XYZ file of C-alpha atoms in Angstrom:
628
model
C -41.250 8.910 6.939
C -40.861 9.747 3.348
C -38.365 8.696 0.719
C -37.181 9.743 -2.614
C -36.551 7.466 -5.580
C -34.067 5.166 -5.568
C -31.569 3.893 -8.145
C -31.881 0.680 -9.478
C -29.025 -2.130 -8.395
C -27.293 -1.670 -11.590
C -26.499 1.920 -10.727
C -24.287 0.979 -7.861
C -21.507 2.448 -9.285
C -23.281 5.363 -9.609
C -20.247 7.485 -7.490
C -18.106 5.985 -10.310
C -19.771 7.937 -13.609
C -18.037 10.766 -15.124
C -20.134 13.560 -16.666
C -19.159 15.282 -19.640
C -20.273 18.991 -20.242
C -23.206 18.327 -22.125
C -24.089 15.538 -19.893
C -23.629 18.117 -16.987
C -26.727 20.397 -18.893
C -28.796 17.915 -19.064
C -28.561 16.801 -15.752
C -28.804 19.942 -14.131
C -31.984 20.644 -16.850
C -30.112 23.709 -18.430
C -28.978 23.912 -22.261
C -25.631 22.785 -23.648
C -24.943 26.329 -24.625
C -25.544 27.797 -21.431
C -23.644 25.249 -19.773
C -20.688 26.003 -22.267
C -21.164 29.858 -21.443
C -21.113 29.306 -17.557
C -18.062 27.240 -17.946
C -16.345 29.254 -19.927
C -16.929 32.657 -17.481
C -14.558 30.544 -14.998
C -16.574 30.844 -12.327
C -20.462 29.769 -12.687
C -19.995 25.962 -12.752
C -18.588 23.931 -9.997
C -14.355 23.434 -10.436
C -14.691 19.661 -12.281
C -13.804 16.689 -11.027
C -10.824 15.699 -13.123
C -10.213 15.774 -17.180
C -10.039 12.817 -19.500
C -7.087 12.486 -22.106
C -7.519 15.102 -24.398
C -8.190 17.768 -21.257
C -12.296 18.035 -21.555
C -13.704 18.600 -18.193
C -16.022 15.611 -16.303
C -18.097 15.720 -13.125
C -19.198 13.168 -10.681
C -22.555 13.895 -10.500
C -22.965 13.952 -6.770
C -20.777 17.087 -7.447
C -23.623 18.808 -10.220
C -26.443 16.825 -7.569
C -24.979 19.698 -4.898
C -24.235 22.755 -7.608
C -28.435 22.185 -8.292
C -29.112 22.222 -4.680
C -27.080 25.439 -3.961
C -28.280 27.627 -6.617
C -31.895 26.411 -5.719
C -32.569 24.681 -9.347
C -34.413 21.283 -9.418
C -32.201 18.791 -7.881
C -32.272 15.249 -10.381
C -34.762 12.640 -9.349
C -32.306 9.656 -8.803
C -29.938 12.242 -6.905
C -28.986 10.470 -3.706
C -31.753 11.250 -0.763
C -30.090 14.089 0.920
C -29.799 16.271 -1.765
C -33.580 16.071 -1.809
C -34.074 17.147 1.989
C -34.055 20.634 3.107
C -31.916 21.940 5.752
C -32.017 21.385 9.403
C -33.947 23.994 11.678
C -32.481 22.497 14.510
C -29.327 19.539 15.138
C -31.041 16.178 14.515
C -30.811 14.106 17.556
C -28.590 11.060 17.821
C -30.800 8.309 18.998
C -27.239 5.951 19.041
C -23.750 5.695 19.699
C -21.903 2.281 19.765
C -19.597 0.076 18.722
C -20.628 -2.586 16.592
C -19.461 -5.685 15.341
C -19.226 -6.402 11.868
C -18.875 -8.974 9.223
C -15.646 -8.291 6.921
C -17.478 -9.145 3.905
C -21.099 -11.483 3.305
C -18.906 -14.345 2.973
C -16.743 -14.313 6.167
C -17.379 -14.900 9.590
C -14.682 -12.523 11.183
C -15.811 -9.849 12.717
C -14.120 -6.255 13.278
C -15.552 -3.078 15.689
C -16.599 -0.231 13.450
C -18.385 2.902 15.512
C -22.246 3.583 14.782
C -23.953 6.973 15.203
C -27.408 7.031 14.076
C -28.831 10.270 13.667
C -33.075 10.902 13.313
C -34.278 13.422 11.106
C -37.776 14.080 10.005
C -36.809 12.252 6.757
C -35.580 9.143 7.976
C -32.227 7.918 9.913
C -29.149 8.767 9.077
C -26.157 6.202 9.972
C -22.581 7.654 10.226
C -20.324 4.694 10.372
C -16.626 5.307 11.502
C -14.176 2.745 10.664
C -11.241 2.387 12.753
C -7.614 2.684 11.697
C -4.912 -0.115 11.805
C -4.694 -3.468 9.654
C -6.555 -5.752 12.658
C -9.814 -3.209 12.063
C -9.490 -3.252 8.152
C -12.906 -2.820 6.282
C -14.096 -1.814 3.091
C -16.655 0.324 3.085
C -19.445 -1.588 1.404
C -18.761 -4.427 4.215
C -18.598 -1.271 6.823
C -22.013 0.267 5.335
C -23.733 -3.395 6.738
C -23.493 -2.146 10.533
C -26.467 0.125 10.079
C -28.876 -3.808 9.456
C -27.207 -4.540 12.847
C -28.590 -1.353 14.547
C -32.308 -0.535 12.786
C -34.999 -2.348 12.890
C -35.041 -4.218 9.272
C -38.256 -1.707 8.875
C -36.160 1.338 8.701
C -33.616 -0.114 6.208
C -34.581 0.244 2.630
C -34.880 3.908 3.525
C -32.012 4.366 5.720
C -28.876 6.735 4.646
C -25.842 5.341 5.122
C -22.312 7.020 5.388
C -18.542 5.832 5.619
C -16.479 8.406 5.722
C -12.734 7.919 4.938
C -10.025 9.174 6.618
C -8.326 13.225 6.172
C -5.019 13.295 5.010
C -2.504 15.279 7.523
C -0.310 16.403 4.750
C -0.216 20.268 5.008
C -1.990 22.709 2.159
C -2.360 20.581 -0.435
C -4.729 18.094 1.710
C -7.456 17.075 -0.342
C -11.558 17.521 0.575
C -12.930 14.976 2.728
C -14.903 12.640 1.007
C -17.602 10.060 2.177
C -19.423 7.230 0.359
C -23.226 7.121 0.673
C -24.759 3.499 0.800
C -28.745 2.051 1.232
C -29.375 -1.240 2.342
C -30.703 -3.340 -0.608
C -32.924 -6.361 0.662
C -34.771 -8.931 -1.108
C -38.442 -8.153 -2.092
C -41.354 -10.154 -2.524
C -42.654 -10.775 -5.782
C -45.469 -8.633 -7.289
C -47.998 -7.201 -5.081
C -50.745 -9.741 -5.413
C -49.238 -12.613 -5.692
C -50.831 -15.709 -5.001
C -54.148 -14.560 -6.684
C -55.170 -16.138 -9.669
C -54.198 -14.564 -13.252
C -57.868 -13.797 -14.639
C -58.436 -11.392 -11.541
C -57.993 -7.988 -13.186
C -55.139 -5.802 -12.138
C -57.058 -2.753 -11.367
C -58.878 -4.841 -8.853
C -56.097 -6.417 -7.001
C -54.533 -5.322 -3.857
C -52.360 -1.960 -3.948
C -49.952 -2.644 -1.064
C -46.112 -1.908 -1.087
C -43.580 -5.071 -1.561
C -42.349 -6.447 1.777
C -39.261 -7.315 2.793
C -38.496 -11.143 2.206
C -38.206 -12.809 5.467
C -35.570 -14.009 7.111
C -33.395 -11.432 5.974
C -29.836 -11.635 8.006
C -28.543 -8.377 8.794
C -25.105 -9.918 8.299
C -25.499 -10.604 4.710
C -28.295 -8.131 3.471
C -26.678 -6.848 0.196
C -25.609 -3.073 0.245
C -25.759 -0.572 -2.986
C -23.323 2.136 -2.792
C -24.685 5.417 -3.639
C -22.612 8.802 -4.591
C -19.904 10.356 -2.638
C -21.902 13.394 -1.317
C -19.838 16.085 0.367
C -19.412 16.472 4.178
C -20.780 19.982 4.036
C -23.983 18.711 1.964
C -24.462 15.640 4.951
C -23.899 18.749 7.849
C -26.293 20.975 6.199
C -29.451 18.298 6.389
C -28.329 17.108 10.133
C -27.500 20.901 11.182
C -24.631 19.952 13.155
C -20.673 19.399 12.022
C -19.247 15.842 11.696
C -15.815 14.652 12.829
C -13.673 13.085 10.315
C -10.485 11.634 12.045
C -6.768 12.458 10.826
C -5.117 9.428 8.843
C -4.124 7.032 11.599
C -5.891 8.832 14.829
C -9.306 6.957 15.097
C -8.226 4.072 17.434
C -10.700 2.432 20.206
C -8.638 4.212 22.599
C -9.495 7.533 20.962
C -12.974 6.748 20.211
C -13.113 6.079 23.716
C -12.184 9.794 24.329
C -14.617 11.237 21.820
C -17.006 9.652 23.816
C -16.207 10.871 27.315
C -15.433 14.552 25.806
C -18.517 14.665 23.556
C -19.392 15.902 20.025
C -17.486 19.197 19.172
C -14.447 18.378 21.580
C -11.265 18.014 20.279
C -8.097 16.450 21.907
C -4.395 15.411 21.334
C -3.798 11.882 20.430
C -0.338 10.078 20.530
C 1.192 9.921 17.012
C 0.262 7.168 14.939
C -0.491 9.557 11.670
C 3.272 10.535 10.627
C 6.387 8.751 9.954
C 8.385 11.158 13.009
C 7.341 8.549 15.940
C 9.179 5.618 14.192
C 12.135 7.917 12.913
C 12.411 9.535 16.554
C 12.964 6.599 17.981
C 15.306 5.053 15.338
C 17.887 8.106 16.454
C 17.208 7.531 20.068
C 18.008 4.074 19.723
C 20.845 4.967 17.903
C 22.694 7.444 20.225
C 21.992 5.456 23.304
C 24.504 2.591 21.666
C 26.955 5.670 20.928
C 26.389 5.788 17.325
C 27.592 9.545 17.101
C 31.263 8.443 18.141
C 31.507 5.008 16.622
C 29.764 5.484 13.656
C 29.966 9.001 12.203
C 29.343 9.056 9.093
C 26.479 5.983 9.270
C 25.089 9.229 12.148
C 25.260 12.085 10.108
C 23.064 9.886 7.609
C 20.552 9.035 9.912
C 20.052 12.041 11.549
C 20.069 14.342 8.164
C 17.284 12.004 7.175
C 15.184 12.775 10.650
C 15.766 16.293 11.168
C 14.290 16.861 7.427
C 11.126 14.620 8.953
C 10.896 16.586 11.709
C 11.039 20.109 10.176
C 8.220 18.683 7.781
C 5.790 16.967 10.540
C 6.106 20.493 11.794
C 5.465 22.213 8.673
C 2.161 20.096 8.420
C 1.125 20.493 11.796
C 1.275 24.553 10.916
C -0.260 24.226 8.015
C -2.938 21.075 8.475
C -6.537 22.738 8.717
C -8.481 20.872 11.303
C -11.822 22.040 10.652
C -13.776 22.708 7.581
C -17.445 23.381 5.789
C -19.190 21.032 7.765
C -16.742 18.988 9.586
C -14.299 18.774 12.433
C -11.295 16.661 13.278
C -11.940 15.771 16.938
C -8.271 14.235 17.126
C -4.843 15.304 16.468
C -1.835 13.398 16.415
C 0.928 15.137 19.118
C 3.559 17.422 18.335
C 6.937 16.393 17.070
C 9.452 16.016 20.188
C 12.803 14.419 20.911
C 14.809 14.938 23.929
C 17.084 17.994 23.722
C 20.768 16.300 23.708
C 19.688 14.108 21.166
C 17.933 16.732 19.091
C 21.668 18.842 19.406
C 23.535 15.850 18.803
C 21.621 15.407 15.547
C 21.345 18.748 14.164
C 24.850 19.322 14.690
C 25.769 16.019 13.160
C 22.887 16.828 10.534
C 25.212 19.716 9.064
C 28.596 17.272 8.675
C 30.702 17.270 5.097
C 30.508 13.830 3.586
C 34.034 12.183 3.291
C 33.047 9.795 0.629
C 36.054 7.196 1.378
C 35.619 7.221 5.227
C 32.361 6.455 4.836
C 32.614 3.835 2.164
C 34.630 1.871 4.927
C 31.901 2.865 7.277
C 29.313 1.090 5.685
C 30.965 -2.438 5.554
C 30.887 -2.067 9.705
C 27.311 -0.607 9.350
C 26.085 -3.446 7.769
C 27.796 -6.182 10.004
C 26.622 -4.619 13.162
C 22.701 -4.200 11.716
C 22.625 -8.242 10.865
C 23.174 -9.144 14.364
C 20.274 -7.212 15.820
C 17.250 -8.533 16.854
C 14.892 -8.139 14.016
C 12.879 -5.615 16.056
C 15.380 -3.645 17.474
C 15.634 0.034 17.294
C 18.621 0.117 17.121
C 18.692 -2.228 14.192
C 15.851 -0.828 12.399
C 18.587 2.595 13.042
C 21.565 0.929 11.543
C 19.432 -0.585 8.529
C 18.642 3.188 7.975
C 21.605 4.570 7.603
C 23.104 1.996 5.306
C 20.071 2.683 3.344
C 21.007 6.725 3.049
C 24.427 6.540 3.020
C 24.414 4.158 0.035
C 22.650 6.535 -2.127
C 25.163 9.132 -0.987
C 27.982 7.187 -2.269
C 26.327 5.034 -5.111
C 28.422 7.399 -7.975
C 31.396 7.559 -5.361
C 32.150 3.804 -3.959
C 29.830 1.586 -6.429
C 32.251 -1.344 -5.251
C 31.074 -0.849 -1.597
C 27.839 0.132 -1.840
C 26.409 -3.212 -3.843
C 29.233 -5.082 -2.941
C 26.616 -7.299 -0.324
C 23.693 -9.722 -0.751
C 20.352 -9.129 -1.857
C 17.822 -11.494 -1.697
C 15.527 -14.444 -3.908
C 13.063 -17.117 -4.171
C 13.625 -19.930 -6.059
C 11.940 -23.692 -6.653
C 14.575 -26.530 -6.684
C 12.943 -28.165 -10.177
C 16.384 -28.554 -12.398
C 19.555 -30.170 -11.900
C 21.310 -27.523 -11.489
C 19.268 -25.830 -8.679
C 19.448 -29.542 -7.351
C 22.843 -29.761 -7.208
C 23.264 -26.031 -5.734
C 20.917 -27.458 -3.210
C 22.843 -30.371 -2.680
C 26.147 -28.480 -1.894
C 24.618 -26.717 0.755
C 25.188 -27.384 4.555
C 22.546 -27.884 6.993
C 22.680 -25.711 10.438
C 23.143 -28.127 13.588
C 20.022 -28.543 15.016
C 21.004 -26.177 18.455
C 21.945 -23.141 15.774
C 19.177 -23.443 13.708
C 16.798 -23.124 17.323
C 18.430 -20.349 19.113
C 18.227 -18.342 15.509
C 14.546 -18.821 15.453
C 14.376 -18.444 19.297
C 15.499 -14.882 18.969
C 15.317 -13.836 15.098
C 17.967 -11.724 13.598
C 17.629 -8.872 11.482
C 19.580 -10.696 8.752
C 17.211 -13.686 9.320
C 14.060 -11.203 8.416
C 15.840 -9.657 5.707
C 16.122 -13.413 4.113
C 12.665 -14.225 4.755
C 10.220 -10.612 4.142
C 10.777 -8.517 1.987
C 9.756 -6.195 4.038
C 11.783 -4.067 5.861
C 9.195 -1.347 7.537
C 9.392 -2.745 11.266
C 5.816 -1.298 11.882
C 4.445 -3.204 8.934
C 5.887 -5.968 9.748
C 4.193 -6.364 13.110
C 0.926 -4.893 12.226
C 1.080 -7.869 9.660
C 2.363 -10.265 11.900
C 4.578 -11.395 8.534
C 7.592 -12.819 11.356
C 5.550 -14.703 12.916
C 4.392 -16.450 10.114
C 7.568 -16.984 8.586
C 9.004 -18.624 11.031
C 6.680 -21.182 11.565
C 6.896 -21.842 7.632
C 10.919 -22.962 8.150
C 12.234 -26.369 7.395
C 15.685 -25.771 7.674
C 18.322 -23.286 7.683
C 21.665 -23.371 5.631
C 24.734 -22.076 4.953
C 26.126 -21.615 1.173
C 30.228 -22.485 0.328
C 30.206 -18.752 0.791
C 28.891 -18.180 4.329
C 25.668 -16.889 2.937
C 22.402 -18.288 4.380
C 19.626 -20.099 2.969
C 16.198 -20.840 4.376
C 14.222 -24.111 2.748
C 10.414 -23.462 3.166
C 8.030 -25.983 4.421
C 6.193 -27.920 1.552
C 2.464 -27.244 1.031
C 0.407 -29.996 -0.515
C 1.288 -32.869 -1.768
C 3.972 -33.194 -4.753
C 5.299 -29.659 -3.544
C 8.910 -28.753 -4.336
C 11.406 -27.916 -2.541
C 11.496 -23.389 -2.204
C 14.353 -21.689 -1.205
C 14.781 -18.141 0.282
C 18.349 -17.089 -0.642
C 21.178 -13.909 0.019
C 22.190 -13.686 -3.081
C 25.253 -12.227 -4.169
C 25.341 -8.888 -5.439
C 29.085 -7.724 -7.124
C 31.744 -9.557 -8.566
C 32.364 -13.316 -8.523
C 33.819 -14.425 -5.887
C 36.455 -16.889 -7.540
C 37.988 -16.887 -11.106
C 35.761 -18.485 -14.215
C 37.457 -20.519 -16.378
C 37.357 -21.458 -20.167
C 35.058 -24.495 -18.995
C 32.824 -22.273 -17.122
C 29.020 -22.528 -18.073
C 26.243 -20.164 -17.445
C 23.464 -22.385 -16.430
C 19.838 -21.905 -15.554
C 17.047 -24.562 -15.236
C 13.834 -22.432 -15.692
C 13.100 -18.729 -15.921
C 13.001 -17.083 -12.557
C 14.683 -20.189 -10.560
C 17.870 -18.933 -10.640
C 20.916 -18.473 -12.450
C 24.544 -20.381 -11.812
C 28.083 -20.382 -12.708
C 29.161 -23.996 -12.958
C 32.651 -24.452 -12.474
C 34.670 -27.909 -13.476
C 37.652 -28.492 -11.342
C 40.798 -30.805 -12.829
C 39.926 -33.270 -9.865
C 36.429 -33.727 -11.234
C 34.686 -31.501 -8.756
C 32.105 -29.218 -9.747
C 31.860 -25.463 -8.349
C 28.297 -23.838 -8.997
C 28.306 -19.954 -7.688
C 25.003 -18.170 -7.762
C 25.371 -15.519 -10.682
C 26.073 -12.207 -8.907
C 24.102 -9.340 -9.533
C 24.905 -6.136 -10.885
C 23.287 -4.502 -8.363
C 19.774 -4.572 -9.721
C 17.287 -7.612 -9.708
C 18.209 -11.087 -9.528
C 14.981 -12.479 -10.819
C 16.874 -13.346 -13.970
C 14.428 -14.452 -16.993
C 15.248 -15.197 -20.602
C 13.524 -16.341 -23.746
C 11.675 -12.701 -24.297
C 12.672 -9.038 -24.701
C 12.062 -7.682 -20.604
C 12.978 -6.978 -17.717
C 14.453 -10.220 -16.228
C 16.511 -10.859 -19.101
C 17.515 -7.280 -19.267
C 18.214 -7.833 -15.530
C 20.114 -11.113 -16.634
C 21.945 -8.928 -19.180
C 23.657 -6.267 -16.941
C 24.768 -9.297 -14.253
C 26.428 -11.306 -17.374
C 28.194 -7.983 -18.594
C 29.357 -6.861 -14.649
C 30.585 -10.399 -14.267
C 32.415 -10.072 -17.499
C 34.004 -6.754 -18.107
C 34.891 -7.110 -13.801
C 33.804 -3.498 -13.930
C 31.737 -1.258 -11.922
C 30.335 1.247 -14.055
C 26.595 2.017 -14.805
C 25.646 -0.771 -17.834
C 22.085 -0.083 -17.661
C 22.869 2.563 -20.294
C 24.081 0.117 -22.490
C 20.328 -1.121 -23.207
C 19.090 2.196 -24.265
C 22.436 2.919 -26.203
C 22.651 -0.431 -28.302
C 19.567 -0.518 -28.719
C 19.203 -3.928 -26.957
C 15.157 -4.086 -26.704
C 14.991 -4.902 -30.707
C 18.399 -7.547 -30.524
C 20.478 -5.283 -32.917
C 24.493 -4.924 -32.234
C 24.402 -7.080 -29.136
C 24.861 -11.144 -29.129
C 24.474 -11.921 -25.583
C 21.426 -9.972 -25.407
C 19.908 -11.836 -28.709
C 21.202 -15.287 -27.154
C 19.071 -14.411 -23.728
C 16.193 -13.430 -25.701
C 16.164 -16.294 -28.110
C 16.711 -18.838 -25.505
C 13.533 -21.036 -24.540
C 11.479 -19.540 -22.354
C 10.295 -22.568 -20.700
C 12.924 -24.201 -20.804
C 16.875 -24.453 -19.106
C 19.578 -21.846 -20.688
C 23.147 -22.964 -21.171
C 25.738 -20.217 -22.090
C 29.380 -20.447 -22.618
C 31.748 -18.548 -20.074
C 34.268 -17.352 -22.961
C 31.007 -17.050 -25.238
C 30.034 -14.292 -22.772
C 32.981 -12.362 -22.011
C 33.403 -11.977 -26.072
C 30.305 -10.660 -26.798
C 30.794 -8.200 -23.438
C 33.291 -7.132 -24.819
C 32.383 -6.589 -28.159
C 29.236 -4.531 -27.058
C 31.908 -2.322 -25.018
C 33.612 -1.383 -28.135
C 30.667 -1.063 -30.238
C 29.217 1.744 -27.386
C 32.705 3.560 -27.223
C 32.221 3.685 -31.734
C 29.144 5.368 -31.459
């Protein structure tokens, strides 16, 4: 078994190096101006890699490792192994196939499937590893690159070729080259050969053996060096047969399953896990089963626009999508696009439907009422959610007052009085309420406690699961708007607070003794209220409609956020202040004093803002923007 010369450790991010043109000569052992004249005929060098800021060409040097080898010029010493070994005369055996359990990382002691071919050429073994798709299977590739110490004998290892290919994009024309990462195993050696023999011996007359492998070694934890990103066609040309590279999404255990009954070379139909139309599909299916088309037209004709331009573009890319290339094969693709025909007629016709901007603004309010209820992974939900989504950016410039008049959503630490006494106004859900919610989650219950909204995603995470169990109680605002207090971790842990925030106007008059009042940057900001009977009112500042992480004490994007809500608020107004910022120039504090009071406030500390203070300098900055 031979071997060619390996990189040191430092080199592992050898894949990682960019070549410049001259550094492309000298690699390839040709002159800088010859280089220059190749590249400049358009066609003699290989297309490069990318170009760094001022346009100059680079080159990964796997990719001038491969020019070298085509064009039969000396290929560079340290070049990874197979760029060193000649073609195959005849398809290298494969002397394995199996799954294979393997560590996520050294450190861990969860273990994940990963597929193993080993393939025997006259050079040494070549392991294909094959990582399968889905978050429960998730492995990096270093961590992947381990399974081959699990399969050889720790003999083989040091001169053992690994590869982890990643995944091919099913995305049409523009689909990008497949692309795998090269790895060697990297184990411990023993010291000098000789050791043990005293120092006055002479070199020349001590022992000339190779180093050994330190023993034990664990296969589990024997460190791996990554080595180049050779291309598929390169890897083919030294094994003489083509390699399958799986579709985005396709290369389950089921599927693997059937590569393995049909045998290299075959190629089969998978169910869709690859493209978004599965999900979408079933959104509409859901949706037209609870007679969505005749109660809800408009929140319809938004839904199904939305999925008939996914399915005419899953089709496009199942047209287009090459499934074999130079040296590779994709043994699995994901299953046409189908629906069943009276919902496919319902939609497209629906799909076509004028937009009546004021019917639908009324739609949406009903939309939105009827989504919360859902179960959090219902369909049907998940179809309502949808077309609030797109029919909100159809009517954003038409009905601003419907579309953010709602609740969005925040995180904040009870630390300052006034979050205390927010907290303290709040009313607890009866025991029997609170368990029958988390019995049977609502969508408006996951919407308070993820921010994530993708319904796979969430349950490929598991993220409901574990938000639920991290509930202490559930509550209910002086608005009707809910509030979940987190579980405390560690001792001395506050009190958190997942919260629907308002997003729109206020939803009672301020007065003369109102007071803007935060305790600390990004816990929250609060209208405080005194009543003539002593009480105190405290209103979560609405939103604008954008963020309501609301920060002061610098020049940014919280207090910029804080900014627009404090001006909405104020004027009682709807229309589009974000261009005030860029207008006034708000980013350097000139013409605006609410924005300089936000940004001068203390950062670390509480922020305390007159009501009538506010609605002045709003004011003011209105003017000064109609002046200019």
């Amino acid at each position: 078994m031979t071997s060619t010369p390996r990189r040191d450790r430092a080199d592992d991010r050898f894949y990682a190096a960019r070549y410049t043109l001259a550094q492309f000569a000298r690699r390839a052992g040709i002159s800088e101006s010859y280089a220059r004249g190749m590249y400049a005929a358009g066609d003699k060098l290989p297309r490069p890699d990318g170009a760094d800021v001022d346009g100059k060409p680079w080159w990964r040097p796997d990719t001038i490792d491969r020019w070298c080898q085509g064009t039969g010029r000396a290929v560079p010493p340290d070049a990874e192994a197979i760029y060193h070994w000649p073609a195959a005369t005849v398809p290298a055996p494969v002397t394995l196939q199996k799954e294979v359990m393997v560590p996520r990382s050294a450190r861990s002691d969860t273990k994940v499937p990963a597929y193993v071919t080993v393939y025997e050429t006259e050079h040494g073994h070549l392991v294909w590893v094959q990582r399968y798709t889905g978050r429960r299977y998730a492995l990096d590739r270093a961590s992947a690159a381990r399974a081959a110490a699990l399969v050889l004998r720790p003999r083989f290892w040091r001169d053992a070729v690994i590869l982890v290919p990643g995944s091919q994009l099913f995305h049409g024309k523009d689909t990008l080259p497949p692309f795998v990462d090269a790895f060697h195993l990297d184990p411990p050696r023993t010291d000098t050969p000789g050791q043990g023999l005293p120092r006055w011996i002479p070199s020349f007359i001590k022992p000339r053996q190779e180093p050994e492998e330190a023993e034990p070694v664990d296969p589990h934890t024997v460190p791996v060096a990554a080595h180049g990103l050779p291309d598929v066609d390169v890897i083919a040309r030294v094994l003489g047969r083509e390699l399958p590279l799986w579709f985005t999404g396709t290369c389950t255990p089921e599927a693997m399953r059937r590569f393995e009954t049909m045998g290299h070379g075959a190629t089969f139909t998978v169910p869709d896990t690859t493209t978004k139309w599965p999900a979408c599909r079933d959104r509409v299916i859901a949706a037209y089963e609870q007679a969505m088309p005749t109660r809800f037209v408009h929140g319809w004709s938004a839904l199904v626009r939305d999925a008939v331009a996914v399915h005419q573009r899953v089709q496009r890319d199942h047209t287009e999508t090459t499934a074999k290339g130079p040296g590779w094969y994709a043994p699995a693709q994901p299953a046409v696009p189908d629906w069943p025909v009276a919902v496919e007629t319902a939609a497209r016709s629906a799909a076509a439907q004028q937009l009546l901007p004021q019917a639908a603004a009324e739609q949406l309010h009903a939309l939105r009422a009827e989504e919360a209820v859902q179960e959090w992974d219902s369909p049907y939900g998940d179809a309502l959610w949808e077309s609030v989504r797109v029919l909100g950016g159809q009517l954003v410039d038409h009905a601003p007052e419907d579309v953010f008049a709602t609740v969005s959503h925040e995180h904040i630490e009870v630390a300052g009085p006034v979050a205390r006494d927010w907290y303290a106004s709040l009313t607890p859900w009866p025991p029997e309420k609170k368990a029958a919610e988390l019995a049977c989650p609502s969508r408006r219950l996951m919407r308070l406690l993820c921010s994530e909204t993708h319904l796979p995603t969430l349950k490929e995470f598991g993220t409901m699961d574990r938000t639920l169990d991290d509930i202490a109680q559930l509550y209910t605002d002086s608005a009707g708007r809910w509030v979940a207090e987190h579980k405390k971790e560690g001792l001395g842990a506050g009190t958190t607070l997942s919260i629907e925030w308002p997003t729109g106007k206020p939803a009672g008059p301020w007065t003369e003794a109102t007071v803007i009042a935060g305790d600390y940057p990004g816990d929250g900001v609060f209208a405080l209220t005194p009543a003539p009977d002593g009480s105190l009112t405290i209103e979560p500042l609405p939103s604008s409609g954008g963020a309501t992480e609301y920060t002061w004490g610098y020049g940014g994007t919280g207090p910029g956020d804080l900014y627009l809500a404090l001006v909405g608020a104020a004027l009682d107004t709807w229309e589009d202040h974000a261009r005030w910022k860029q207008f006034l120039g708000l980013h350097n504090a000139r013409g605006s004093a609410l924005w300089s009071a936000i940004k001068k406030a203390d950062q670390g500390g509480p922020l305390r803002l007159a009501w009538p203070d506010v609605v002045t300098w709003a004011k003011a900055d209105r003017e000064a923007m109609a002046g200019r």
